[in-house]
mmCIF file of C-alpha atoms and ligand atoms in Angstrom:
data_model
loop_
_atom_site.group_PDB
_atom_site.id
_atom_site.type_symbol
_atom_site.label_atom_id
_atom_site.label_comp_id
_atom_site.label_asym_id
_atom_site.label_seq_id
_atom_site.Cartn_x
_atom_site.Cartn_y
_atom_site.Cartn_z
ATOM 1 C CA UNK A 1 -9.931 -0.301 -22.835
ATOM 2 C CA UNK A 2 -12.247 -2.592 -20.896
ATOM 3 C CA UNK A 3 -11.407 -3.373 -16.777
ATOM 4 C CA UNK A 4 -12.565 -6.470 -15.588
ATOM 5 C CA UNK A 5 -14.293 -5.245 -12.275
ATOM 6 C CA UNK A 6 -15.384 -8.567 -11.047
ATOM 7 C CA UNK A 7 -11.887 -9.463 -10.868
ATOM 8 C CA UNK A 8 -10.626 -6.444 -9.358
ATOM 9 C CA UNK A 9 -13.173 -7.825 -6.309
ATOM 10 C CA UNK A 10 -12.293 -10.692 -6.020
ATOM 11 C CA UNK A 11 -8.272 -9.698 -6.067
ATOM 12 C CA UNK A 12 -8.330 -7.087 -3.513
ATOM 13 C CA UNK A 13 -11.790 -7.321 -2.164
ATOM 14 C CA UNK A 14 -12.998 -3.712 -1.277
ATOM 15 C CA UNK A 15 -10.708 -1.945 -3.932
ATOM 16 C CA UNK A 16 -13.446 -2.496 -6.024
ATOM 17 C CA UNK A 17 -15.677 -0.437 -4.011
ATOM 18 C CA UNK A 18 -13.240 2.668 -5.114
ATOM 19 C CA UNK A 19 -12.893 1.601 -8.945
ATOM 20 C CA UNK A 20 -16.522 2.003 -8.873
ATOM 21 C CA UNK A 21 -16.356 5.219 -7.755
ATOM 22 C CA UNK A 22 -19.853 4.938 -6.343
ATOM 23 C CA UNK A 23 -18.843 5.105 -2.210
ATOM 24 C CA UNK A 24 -18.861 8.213 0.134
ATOM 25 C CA UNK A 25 -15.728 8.887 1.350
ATOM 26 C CA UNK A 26 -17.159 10.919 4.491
ATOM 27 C CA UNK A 27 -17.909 7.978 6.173
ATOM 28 C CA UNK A 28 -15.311 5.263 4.364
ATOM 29 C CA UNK A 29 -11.906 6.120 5.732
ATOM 30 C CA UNK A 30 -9.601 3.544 7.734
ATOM 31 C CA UNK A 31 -9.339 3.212 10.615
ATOM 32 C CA UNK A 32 -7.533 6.281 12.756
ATOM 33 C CA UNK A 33 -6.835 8.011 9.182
ATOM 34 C CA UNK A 34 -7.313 11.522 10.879
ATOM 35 C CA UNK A 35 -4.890 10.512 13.477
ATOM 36 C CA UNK A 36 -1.902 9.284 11.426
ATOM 37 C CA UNK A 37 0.493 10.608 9.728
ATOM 38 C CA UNK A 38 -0.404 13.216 6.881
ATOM 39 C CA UNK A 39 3.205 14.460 6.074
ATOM 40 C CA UNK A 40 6.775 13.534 6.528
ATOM 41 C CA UNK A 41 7.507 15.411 8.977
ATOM 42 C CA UNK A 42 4.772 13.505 11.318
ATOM 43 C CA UNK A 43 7.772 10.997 11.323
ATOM 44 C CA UNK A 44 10.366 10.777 13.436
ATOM 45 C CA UNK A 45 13.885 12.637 11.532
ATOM 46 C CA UNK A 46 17.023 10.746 12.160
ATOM 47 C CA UNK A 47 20.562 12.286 10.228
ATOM 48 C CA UNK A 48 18.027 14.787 8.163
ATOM 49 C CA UNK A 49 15.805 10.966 6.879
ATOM 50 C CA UNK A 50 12.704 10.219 7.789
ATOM 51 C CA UNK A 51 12.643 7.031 9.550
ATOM 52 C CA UNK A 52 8.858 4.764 9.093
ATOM 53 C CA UNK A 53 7.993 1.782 10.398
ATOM 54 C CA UNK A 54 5.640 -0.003 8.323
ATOM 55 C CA UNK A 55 5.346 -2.794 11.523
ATOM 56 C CA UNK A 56 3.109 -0.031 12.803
ATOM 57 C CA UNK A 57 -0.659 0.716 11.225
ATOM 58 C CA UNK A 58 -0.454 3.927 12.062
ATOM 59 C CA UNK A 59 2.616 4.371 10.132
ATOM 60 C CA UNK A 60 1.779 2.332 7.648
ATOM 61 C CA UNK A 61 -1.473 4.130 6.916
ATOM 62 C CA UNK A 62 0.128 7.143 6.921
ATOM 63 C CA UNK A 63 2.004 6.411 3.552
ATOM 64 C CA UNK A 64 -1.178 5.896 2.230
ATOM 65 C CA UNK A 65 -2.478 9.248 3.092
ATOM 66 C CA UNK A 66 0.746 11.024 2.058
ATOM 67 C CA UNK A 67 0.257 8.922 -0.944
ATOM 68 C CA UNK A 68 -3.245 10.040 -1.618
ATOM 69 C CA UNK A 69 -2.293 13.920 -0.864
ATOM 70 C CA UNK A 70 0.289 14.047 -3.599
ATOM 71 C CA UNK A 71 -2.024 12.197 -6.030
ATOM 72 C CA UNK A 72 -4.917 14.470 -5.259
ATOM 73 C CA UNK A 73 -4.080 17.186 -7.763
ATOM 74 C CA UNK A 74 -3.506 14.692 -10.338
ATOM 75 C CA UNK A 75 -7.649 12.669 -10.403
ATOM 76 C CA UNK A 76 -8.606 16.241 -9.999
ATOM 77 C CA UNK A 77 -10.143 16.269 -13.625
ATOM 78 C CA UNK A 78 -11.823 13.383 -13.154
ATOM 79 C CA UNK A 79 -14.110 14.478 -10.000
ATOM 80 C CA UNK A 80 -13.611 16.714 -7.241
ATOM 81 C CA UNK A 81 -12.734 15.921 -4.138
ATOM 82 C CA UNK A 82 -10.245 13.006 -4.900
ATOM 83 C CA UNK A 83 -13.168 11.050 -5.423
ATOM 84 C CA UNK A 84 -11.905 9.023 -8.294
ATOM 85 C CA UNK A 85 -8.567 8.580 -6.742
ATOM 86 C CA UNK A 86 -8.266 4.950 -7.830
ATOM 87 C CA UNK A 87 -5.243 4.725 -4.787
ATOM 88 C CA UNK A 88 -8.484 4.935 -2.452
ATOM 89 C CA UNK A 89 -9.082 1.454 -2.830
ATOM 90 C CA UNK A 90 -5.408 0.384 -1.110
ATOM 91 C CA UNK A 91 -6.047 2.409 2.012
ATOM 92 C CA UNK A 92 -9.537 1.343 2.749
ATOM 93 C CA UNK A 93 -8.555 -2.361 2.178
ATOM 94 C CA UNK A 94 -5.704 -1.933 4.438
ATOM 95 C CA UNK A 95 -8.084 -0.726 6.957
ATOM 96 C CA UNK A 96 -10.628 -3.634 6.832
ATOM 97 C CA UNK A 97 -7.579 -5.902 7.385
ATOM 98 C CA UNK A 98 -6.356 -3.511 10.178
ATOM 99 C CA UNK A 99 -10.271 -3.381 11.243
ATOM 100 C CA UNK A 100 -10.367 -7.105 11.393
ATOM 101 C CA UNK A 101 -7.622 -8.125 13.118
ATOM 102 C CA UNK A 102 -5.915 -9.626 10.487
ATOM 103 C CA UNK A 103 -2.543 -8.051 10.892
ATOM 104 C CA UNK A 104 -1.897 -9.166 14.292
ATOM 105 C CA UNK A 105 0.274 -12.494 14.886
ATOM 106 C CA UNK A 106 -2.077 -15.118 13.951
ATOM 107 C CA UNK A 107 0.143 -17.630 15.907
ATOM 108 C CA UNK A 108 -0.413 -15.607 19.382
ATOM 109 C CA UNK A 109 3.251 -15.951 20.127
ATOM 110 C CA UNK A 110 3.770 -12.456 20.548
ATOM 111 C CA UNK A 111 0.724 -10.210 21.259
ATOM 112 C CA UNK A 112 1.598 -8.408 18.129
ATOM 113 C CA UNK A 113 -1.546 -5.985 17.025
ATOM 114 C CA UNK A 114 -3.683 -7.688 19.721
ATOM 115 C CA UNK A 115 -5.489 -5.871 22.479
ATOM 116 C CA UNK A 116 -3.242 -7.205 25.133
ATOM 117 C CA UNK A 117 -0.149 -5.768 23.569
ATOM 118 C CA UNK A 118 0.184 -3.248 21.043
ATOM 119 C CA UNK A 119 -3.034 -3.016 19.064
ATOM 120 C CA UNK A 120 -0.953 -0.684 16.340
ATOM 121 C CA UNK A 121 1.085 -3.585 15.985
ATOM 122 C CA UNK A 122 1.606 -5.359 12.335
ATOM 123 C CA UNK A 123 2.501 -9.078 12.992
ATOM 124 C CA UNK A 124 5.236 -10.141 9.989
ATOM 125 C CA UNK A 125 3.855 -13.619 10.715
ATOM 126 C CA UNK A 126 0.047 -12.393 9.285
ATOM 127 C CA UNK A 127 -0.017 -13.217 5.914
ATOM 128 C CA UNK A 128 -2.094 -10.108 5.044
ATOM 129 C CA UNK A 129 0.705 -7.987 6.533
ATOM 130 C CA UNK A 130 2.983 -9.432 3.958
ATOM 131 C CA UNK A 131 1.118 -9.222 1.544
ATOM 132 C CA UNK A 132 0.013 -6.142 1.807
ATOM 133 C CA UNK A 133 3.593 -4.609 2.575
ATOM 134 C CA UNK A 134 3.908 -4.843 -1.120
ATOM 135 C CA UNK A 135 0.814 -2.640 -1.874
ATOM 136 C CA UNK A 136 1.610 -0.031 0.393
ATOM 137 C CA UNK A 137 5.502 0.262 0.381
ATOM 138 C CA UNK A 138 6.505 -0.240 -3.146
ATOM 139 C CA UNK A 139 3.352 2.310 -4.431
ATOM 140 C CA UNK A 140 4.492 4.512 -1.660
ATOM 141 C CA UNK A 141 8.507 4.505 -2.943
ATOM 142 C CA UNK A 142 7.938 4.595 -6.648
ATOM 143 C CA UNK A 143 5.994 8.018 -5.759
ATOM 144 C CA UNK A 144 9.049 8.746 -4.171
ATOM 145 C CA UNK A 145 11.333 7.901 -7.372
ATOM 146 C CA UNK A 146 8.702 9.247 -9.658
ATOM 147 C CA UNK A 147 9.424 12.873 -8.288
ATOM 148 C CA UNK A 148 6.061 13.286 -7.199
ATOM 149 C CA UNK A 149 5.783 13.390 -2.999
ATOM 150 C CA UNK A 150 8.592 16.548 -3.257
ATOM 151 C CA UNK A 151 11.102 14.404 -1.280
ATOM 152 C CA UNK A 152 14.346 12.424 -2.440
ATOM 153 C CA UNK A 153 15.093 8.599 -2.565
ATOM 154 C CA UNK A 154 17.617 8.981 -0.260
ATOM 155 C CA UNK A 155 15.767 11.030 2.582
ATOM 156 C CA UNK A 156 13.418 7.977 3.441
ATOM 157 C CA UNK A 157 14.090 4.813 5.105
ATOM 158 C CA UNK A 158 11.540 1.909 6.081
ATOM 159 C CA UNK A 159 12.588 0.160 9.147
ATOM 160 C CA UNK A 160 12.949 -3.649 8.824
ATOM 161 C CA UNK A 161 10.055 -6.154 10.695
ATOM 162 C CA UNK A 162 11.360 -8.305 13.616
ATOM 163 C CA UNK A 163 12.622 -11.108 11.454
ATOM 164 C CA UNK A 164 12.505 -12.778 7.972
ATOM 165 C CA UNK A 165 14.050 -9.002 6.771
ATOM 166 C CA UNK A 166 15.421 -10.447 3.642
ATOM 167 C CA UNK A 167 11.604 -10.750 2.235
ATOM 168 C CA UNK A 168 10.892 -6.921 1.925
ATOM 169 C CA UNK A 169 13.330 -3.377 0.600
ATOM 170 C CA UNK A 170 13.419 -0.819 2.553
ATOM 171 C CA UNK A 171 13.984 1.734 0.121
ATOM 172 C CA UNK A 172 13.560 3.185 -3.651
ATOM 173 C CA UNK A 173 17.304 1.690 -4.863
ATOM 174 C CA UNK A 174 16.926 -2.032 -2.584
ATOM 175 C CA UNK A 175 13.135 -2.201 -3.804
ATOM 176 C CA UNK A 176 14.435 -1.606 -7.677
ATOM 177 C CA UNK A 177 16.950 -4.434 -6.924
ATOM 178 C CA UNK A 178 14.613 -6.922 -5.109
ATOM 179 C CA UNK A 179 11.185 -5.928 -7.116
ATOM 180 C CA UNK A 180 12.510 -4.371 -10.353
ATOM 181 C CA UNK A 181 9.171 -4.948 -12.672
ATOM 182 C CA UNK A 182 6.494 -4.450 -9.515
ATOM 183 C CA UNK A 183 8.471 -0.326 -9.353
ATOM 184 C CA UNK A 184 9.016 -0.017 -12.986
ATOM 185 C CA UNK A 185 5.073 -0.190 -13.285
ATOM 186 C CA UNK A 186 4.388 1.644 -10.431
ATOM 187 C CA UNK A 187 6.668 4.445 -12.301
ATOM 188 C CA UNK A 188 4.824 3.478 -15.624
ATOM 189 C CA UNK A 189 1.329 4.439 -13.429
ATOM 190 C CA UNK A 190 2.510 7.758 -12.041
ATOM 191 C CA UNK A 191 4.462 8.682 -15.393
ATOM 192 C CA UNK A 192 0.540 8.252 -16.812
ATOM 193 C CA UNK A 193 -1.056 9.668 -13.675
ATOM 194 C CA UNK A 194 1.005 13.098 -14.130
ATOM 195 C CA UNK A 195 0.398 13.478 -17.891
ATOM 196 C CA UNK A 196 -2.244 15.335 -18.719
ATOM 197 C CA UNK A 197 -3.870 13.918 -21.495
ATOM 198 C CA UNK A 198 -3.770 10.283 -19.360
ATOM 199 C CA UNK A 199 -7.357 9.058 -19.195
ATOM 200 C CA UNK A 200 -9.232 7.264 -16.671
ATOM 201 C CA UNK A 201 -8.754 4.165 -18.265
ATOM 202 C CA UNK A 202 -5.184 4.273 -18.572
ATOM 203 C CA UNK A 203 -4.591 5.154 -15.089
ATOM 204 C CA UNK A 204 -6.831 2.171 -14.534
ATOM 205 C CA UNK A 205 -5.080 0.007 -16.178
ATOM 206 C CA UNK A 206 -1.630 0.703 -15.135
ATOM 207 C CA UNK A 207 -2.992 0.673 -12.087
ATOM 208 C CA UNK A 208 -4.169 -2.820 -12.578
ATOM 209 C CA UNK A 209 -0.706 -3.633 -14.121
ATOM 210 C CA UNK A 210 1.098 -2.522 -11.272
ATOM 211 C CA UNK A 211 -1.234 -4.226 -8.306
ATOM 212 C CA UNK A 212 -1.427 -7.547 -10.468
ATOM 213 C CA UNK A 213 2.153 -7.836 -10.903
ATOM 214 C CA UNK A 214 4.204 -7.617 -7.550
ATOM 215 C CA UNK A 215 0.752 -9.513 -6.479
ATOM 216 C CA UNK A 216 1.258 -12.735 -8.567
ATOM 217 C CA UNK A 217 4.887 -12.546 -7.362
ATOM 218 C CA UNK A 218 4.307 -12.314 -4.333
ATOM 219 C CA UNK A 219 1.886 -16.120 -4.351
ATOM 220 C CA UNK A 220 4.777 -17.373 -5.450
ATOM 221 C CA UNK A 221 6.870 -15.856 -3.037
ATOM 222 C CA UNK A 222 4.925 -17.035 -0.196
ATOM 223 C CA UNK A 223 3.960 -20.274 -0.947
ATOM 224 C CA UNK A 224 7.274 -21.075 -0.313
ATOM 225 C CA UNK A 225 7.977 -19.490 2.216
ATOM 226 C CA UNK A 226 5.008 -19.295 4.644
ATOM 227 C CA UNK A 227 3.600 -22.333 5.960
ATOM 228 C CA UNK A 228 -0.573 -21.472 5.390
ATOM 229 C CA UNK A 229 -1.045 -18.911 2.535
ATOM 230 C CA UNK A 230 -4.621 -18.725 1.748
ATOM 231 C CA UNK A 231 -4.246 -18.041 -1.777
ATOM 232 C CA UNK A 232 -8.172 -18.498 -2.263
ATOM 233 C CA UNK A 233 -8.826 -15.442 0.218
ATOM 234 C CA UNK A 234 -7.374 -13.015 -2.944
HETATM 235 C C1 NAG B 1 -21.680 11.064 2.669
HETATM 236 O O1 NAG B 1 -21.679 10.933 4.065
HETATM 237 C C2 NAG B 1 -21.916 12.163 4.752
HETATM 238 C C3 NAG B 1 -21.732 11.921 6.253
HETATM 239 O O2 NAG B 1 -22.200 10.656 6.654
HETATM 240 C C4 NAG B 1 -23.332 12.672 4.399
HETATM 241 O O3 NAG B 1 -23.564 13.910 5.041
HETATM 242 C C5 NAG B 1 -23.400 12.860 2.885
HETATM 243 O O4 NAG B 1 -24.704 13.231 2.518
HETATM 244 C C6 NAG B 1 -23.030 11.557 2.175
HETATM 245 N N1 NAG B 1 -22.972 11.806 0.735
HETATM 246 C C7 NAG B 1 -23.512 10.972 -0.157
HETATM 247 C C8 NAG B 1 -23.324 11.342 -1.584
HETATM 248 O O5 NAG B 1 -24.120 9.954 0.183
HETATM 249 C C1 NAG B 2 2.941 3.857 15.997
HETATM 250 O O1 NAG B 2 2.986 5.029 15.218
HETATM 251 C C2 NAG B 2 2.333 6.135 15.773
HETATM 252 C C3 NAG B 2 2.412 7.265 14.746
HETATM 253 O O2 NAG B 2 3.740 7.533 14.378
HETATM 254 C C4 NAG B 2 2.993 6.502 17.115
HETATM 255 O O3 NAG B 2 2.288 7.574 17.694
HETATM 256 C C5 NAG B 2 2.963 5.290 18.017
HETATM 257 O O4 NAG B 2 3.655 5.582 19.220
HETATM 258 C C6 NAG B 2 3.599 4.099 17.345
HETATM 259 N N1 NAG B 2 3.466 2.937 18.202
HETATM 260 C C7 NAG B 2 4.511 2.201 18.537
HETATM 261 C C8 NAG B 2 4.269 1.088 19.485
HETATM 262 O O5 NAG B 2 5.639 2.431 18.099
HETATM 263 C C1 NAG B 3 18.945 0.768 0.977
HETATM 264 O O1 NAG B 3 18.791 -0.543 1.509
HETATM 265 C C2 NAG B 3 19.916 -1.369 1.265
HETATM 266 C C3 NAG B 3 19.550 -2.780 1.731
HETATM 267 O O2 NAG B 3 18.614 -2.803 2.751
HETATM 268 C C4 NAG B 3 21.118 -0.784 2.000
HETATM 269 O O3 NAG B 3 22.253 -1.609 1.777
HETATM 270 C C5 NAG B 3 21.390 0.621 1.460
HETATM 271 O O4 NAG B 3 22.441 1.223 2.171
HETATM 272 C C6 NAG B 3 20.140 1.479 1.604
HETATM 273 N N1 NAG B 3 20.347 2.748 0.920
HETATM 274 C C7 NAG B 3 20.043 3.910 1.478
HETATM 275 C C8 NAG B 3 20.258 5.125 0.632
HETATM 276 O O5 NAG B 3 19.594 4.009 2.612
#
């Protein structure tokens, strides 16, 4: 099985750097990782669910690093330390855009993830944001469905952005409904991920299945419905 790095780069820019598997993750983690959450129970509880709100980077991030926690055990046989994680790669490109400033409201209306306002704040008008919603919540729920993050479908709930709601799910059942294929492969990747005779290359490729699809979708998606989506920036 071959994986066309190059392409990987010039997809999701910096996930690259942790397919490559050649970057220290000492000094390589997003932004205000050690601050966010680790664990559900950093979020707030509401009727026995946790509640997240992925218009929030600190939230958001913190997905990610639940994400990575309950993967851990699973790249373990491929290097120590999570090293080879191949999820590295979503967290640390979510952080660059976090980094530079591309999730704040590009159209300064509100002063959405600017320093003025709330810099944690993630602007559903930034493209990136949108985008990205799909890398980070759909990964993050099909864990959930996949049995793997030791919680139940029904305990989590994702709270909608300000407006255009009807372009995102908010949880595992609504995000099988909206984004059947983009979950099924997610499920496809863990399903591999927790086998243990998977290999490295068929984690990376399911991997690649999974990011590529709800990805290509999602051009679609916004061309449509966003005035300026800068396709040639993937
Ligand atoms: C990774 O970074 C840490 C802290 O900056 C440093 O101590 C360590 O030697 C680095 N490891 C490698 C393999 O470069
Ligand atoms: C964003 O999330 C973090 C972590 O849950 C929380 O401490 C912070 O208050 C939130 N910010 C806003 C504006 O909700
Ligand atoms: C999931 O989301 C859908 C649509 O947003 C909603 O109708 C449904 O009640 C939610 N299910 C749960 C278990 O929260």
């Amino acid at each position: 099985m071959t994986f066309n790095l190059s392409w990987a780069c010039v997809l999701v820019g910096c996930i690259s750097a942790s397919l490559a598997g050649a970057y220290n993750l000492s000094d390589e983690f997003p932004p205000l990782w050690k601050e966010s959450p680790g664990q559900f129970s950093d979020y707030s509880v509401e009727n026995g669910k946790y509640i997240i709100n992925p218009w929030n980077y600190s939230e958001r991030i913190g997905m990610y690093k639940i994400l990575l926690a309950q993967t851990a055990r699973y790249f373990e046989k491929f290097a120590p330390e999570d090293e080879q994680n191949i999820l590295w790669g979503l967290p640390i490109h979510h952080g660059w855009q976090y980094h530079s400033g591309r999730l704040a409201d590009p159209t300064l209306r509100t002063d959405c993830g600017h320093d003025s306002g709330d810099p944690l704040c993630i602007s559903v008008d930034s493209w990136w944001a949108d985008l990205n919603y799909y890398l980070s919540t759909i990964p993050f729920l099909a864990a959930i469905d996949s049995g793997l993050m030791g919680v139940s479908a029904d305990n989590v709930i994702l709270l909608p952005p300000s407006k255009d709601q009807t372009n995102f799910c908010y949880n595992v059942s609504s995000c099988h409904s909206s984004f059947p294929e983009a979950m099924k492969m997610w499920n496809k990747f863990y399903k591999c991920a927790m086998s243990p005779s998977s290999s490295f290359d068929d984690l990376l490729k399911y991997m690649w299945d999974a990011m590529f699809h709800p990805w290509s979708l999602l051009v679609r998606i916004f061309r449509v419905g966003k005035n300026k989506p800068n396709v040639i920036l993937l």
